Amino acid sequence: MQGLMMDMPLLVSSLLQHAARHYGDNEIVSRRIEGDIHRYTYADCHERARRLADAFVRSGTAVGDRIATLAWNGYRHMEMYYAVGGLGAIVHTINPRLHPEQIAWIVNHAGDTHLAFDMTFLPIVEAIASKCPTVKTWIAMTDADRQPKSDKIPNLVNYEEFLAQGSTDYRWPELDERTGCGLCYTSGTTGNPKGAMYTHRSTVLHAYAAALPDAMGASARDSILPVVPMFHVNAWGLPYICPLVGAKLVFPGPQLDGKSLYELIESEGVTYSAGVPTVWAGLLQYARENKLRFGTFNRTVIGGSACPPAMMKAFNEEFGVEVIHAWGMTETSPLGSLSRLQLKHDKLPAEAKQKILEKQGHALFGIDMKIVDDEGNELPWDGKTFGNLLVRGPWVMKEYFRGEGGDPLQYDVDGRGWFPTGDVATIDADGYMQITDRSKDVIKSGGEWISTIDLENLAVSHPAIMQAAVIGVHHPKWDERPLLVVVKRPGAEVTREELLAFYEGKIAKWWTPDDVQFVDSIPLGATGKILKTKLREQFADYKLPTA
Amino acid sequence: MQGLMMDMPLLVSSLLQHAARHYGDNEIVSRRIEGDIHRYTYADCHERARRLADAFVRSGTAVGDRIATLAWNGYRHMEMYYAVGGLGAIVHTINPRLHPEQIAWIVNHAGDTHLAFDMTFLPIVEAIASKCPTVKTWIAMTDADRQPKSDKIPNLVNYEEFLAQGSTDYRWPELDERTGCGLCYTSGTTGNPKGAMYTHRSTVLHAYAAALPDAMGASARDSILPVVPMFHVNAWGLPYICPLVGAKLVFPGPQLDGKSLYELIESEGVTYSAGVPTVWAGLLQYARENKLRFGTFNRTVIGGSACPPAMMKAFNEEFGVEVIHAWGMTETSPLGSLSRLQLKHDKLPAEAKQKILEKQGHALFGIDMKIVDDEGNELPWDGKTFGNLLVRGPWVMKEYFRGEGGDPLQYDVDGRGWFPTGDVATIDADGYMQITDRSKDVIKSGGEWISTIDLENLAVSHPAIMQAAVIGVHHPKWDERPLLVVVKRPGAEVTREELLAFYEGKIAKWWTPDDVQFVDSIPLGATGKILKTKLREQFADYKLPTA
């Protein structure tokens, strides 16, 4: 029997419309590429997004078209999100840190009809314009009087002039909530990039869940600074979450150095932020060097890669900023879990609390997770056993765009599909998940698994070590054994033997790396993660002293 | 173009399953009718709910069947919610304060197949059993060794024995999310009761929205006491919201007096509660008389009817408990709006903040609202103009069960249906809504509207007045003029002239009632609201001195 409630689709346009209607004069503040600060309101943003949507429709855009962006976090990018998604087309955010060849490949794979870009990326656009035949129009996201000229870019138009062709009479269409609204490619370390396509439904449900008190805890009492880029899984949903709750939104533009972030946090009364550990290291360093404190900043979500425990402690103890450790991926919209304490933890000693907060945390309602062995058998939630992490939920991908890579799901006995995250994790009896490795990085030594992340975290906690990576290398008896590769801090000295001795008593003895290699640098990918594939290539011919 | 995210329905069974899996040992504590305290966990509750669902299926229950409850807030009622809703049937919660004749009428209208009841309501069941031919089985919600016998009730079974027939192998079916899961009749003051039927989708979306920081702000750090009955619009969603966030759940059973509530709040570390003003008056009085303070209790949602400003102040200033004023109705699941401050209010003086908090607040994301005149024209959001309040959203009803009362919606120029709440309200420029009256109670004097609620609130703020109601009575020149009807506090004295003078300077002069009538009591309905229809009948022949 069908119930009798209104049948209203969940649409991203409703998010901005809600903010414009109910939080109309709450602010969106952006640091622009030009360096100045731009301020306007949700009502202004909604009006411009509708005009922009109308301009796209007038220029021939239809439901389902893909429209690309190469842009920093700012108000025009926000307008693109809503104009494109709202009209029923798909906003395809591209990571500008990829190689231009890769960007061109992605644009062609997506079949983008328009590409809007910040001036920083003009050289990229000039390099790829002739290689992207599906793009009819290139849109320079800048003021009309700063519009660049380029004979390498056919049909280059100005964002403001383009937008001005649209009418404010435009009304958002009532779409099927399973219509695509966003597309983001993973910069896979192997094979071609693959696209995850979000729906209106998945985006709105993700925003509801992410705003909850035990997740981001976002509210109209917050001033929120998304440091994580809008080209990186939709800035973890913040451009959708903030209008949902009416929070003030502060965009940092391209300036992500410690000084610029600190100044923006203080001048805009930022209460809350989100980003990857690398960015926070810069902010912490700047604040320490200048003996600064935060006036309003009280919590931040850290994800993308595991947050070093030392960084969590520094934020918390030195600066009074609560760190919320989170886990997710492009294929999960991205938020899957966050680590927050519960009522029952109140009486735990501080150290035990800290251990919980260092985990990647609890599944948000909507997401279910489990860990399985290589045969797909579910493993116990004891906080020790680690296995391949599988997830499912209404904001988890079921297949990649254009069927790339076939059906990625693993099916359980009930025929339900689970997405294999490629992560290896433990889950404890209270449901807290902790990533111990990537499936392809975990070291399988004599049938037992060794977590490279644990070994790396311990290595970087040594005062002489700046960066560390652990890879498995072939061993005749154990199949694989761990090799520790490190970059020393400038001026610091440490020996192989001292480093290996440093592990004593901190891990099971058989986890201790068989050797240490000192290098000048460790290869990083476009999102700042260690490229272990490269590292494994580099040490392909390496022989362990124990072999 | 369809996006590529997993197509998982939003189901109420997922809520309890999530809690059992991710917050398995968090507690559900219930004060039982027998007076003792029952404790178990979400994992226990989930197991028993699945057995109960299986028992219903084995007893012939099919998707879409209606199964009734006449019960207080407790763990068995919670199990009924999930067993019945989870299997695809519809849990029909009945208000036991209704007259038995009305209860029988509702059971027959719903066509309930089973009715489960707490022992308190055995006399009601005995009175109606022979009049309810659709009910095949009556279930006494009590321990097996306390099972009552009654020759007036055919096929009377024991809850525990019934549940024991079910298997823990039962798995929740994957239903269409638009399947009905709950049914609640409004105890309409005119005409027959009418049923609102919730869906799995509407219930889950409502739970997400209601848990948000600017709504209830519910979290796994909370111990939550739903004082509002589970037979009254699903205790405002708390039996669904608490498992979503993993909060400890504390059920008060039948004992809603100040002493019992106070003791439960303290012994179970309750942080948060929800209820109607009447209940809170009892708690405040008990705490004051015994000079008590709260240890953990820090906020409460008050709704159902407007919270007197004096009560808000008392909670806040005397007891440090934040009052969150809320608005909703059976037809809106129920939460439509809550009043919380925003970042931009930080610098307002305390009194201005208080004025905002006294409003019914901001629409939750999902709900849109507007005010219209009697011709359906939208009225401005200026905080002064008042009009009929219309709402829409995915947890707002579109029609009553079995089409009672026809199509209730009002359609706008875009063909979108809005539900007329029957309330009269203002909305200010910031989107804060304030109820000024019921549409049928507002007094239309010479074409202008006078809010009876404002006049009543002022009257009860007079120290000699215990209860007040204002009704419109016929006036030859102005059509209608207000008449103030009051009950004095025991031992207090006040004259007609003193009361009328009390309004001076507090409202527009022409709003002042034309007369005052002193009475011994004011008629109340089953949910504790003033029955103005009765009052109008009582004063049908009354002539104003100004007429």
JSON list of C-alpha atoms in Angstrom, two decimals, chain A residues 471 473 483 485-486 517-524 531-543:
[
{"chain": "A", "resi": 471, "resn": "ILE", "atom": "CA", "xyz": [56.31, -0.97, 0.14]},
{"chain": "A", "resi": 473, "resn": "VAL", "atom": "CA", "xyz": [59.26, -6.26, -1.90]},
{"chain": "A", "resi": 483, "resn": "LEU", "atom": "CA", "xyz": [60.92, -1.96, 2.92]},
{"chain": "A", "resi": 485, "resn": "VAL", "atom": "CA", "xyz": [61.73, 4.41, 2.25]},
{"chain": "A", "resi": 486, "resn": "VAL", "atom": "CA", "xyz": [62.34, 7.76, 3.99]},
{"chain": "A", "resi": 517, "resn": "GLN", "atom": "CA", "xyz": [66.35, 3.24, 2.08]},
{"chain": "A", "resi": 518, "resn": "PHE", "atom": "CA", "xyz": [67.15, 6.95, 2.33]},
{"chain": "A", "resi": 519, "resn": "VAL", "atom": "CA", "xyz": [65.96, 9.04, -0.65]},
{"chain": "A", "resi": 520, "resn": "ASP", "atom": "CA", "xyz": [65.78, 12.74, -1.56]},
{"chain": "A", "resi": 521, "resn": "SER", "atom": "CA", "xyz": [62.10, 12.69, -2.43]},
{"chain": "A", "resi": 522, "resn": "ILE", "atom": "CA", "xyz": [59.10, 10.38, -2.62]},
{"chain": "A", "resi": 523, "resn": "PRO", "atom": "CA", "xyz": [56.87, 10.58, -5.74]},
{"chain": "A", "resi": 524, "resn": "LEU", "atom": "CA", "xyz": [53.42, 12.18, -5.17]},
{"chain": "A", "resi": 531, "resn": "LEU", "atom": "CA", "xyz": [52.50, 7.16, -5.64]},
{"chain": "A", "resi": 532, "resn": "LYS", "atom": "CA", "xyz": [53.43, 3.69, -4.44]},
{"chain": "A", "resi": 533, "resn": "THR", "atom": "CA", "xyz": [53.27, 2.31, -7.96]},
{"chain": "A", "resi": 534, "resn": "LYS", "atom": "CA", "xyz": [56.14, 4.63, -8.92]},
{"chain": "A", "resi": 535, "resn": "LEU", "atom": "CA", "xyz": [58.01, 3.72, -5.77]},
{"chain": "A", "resi": 536, "resn": "ARG", "atom": "CA", "xyz": [57.60, 0.01, -6.49]},
{"chain": "A", "resi": 537, "resn": "GLU", "atom": "CA", "xyz": [58.93, 0.58, -10.02]},
{"chain": "A", "resi": 538, "resn": "GLN", "atom": "CA", "xyz": [61.88, 2.47, -8.55]},
{"chain": "A", "resi": 539, "resn": "PHE", "atom": "CA", "xyz": [62.73, -0.42, -6.25]},
{"chain": "A", "resi": 540, "resn": "ALA", "atom": "CA", "xyz": [61.82, -3.18, -8.72]},
{"chain": "A", "resi": 541, "resn": "ASP", "atom": "CA", "xyz": [65.35, -4.58, -8.80]},
{"chain": "A", "resi": 542, "resn": "TYR", "atom": "CA", "xyz": [66.01, -4.09, -5.13]},
{"chain": "A", "resi": 543, "resn": "LYS", "atom": "CA", "xyz": [67.15, -7.13, -3.11]}
]
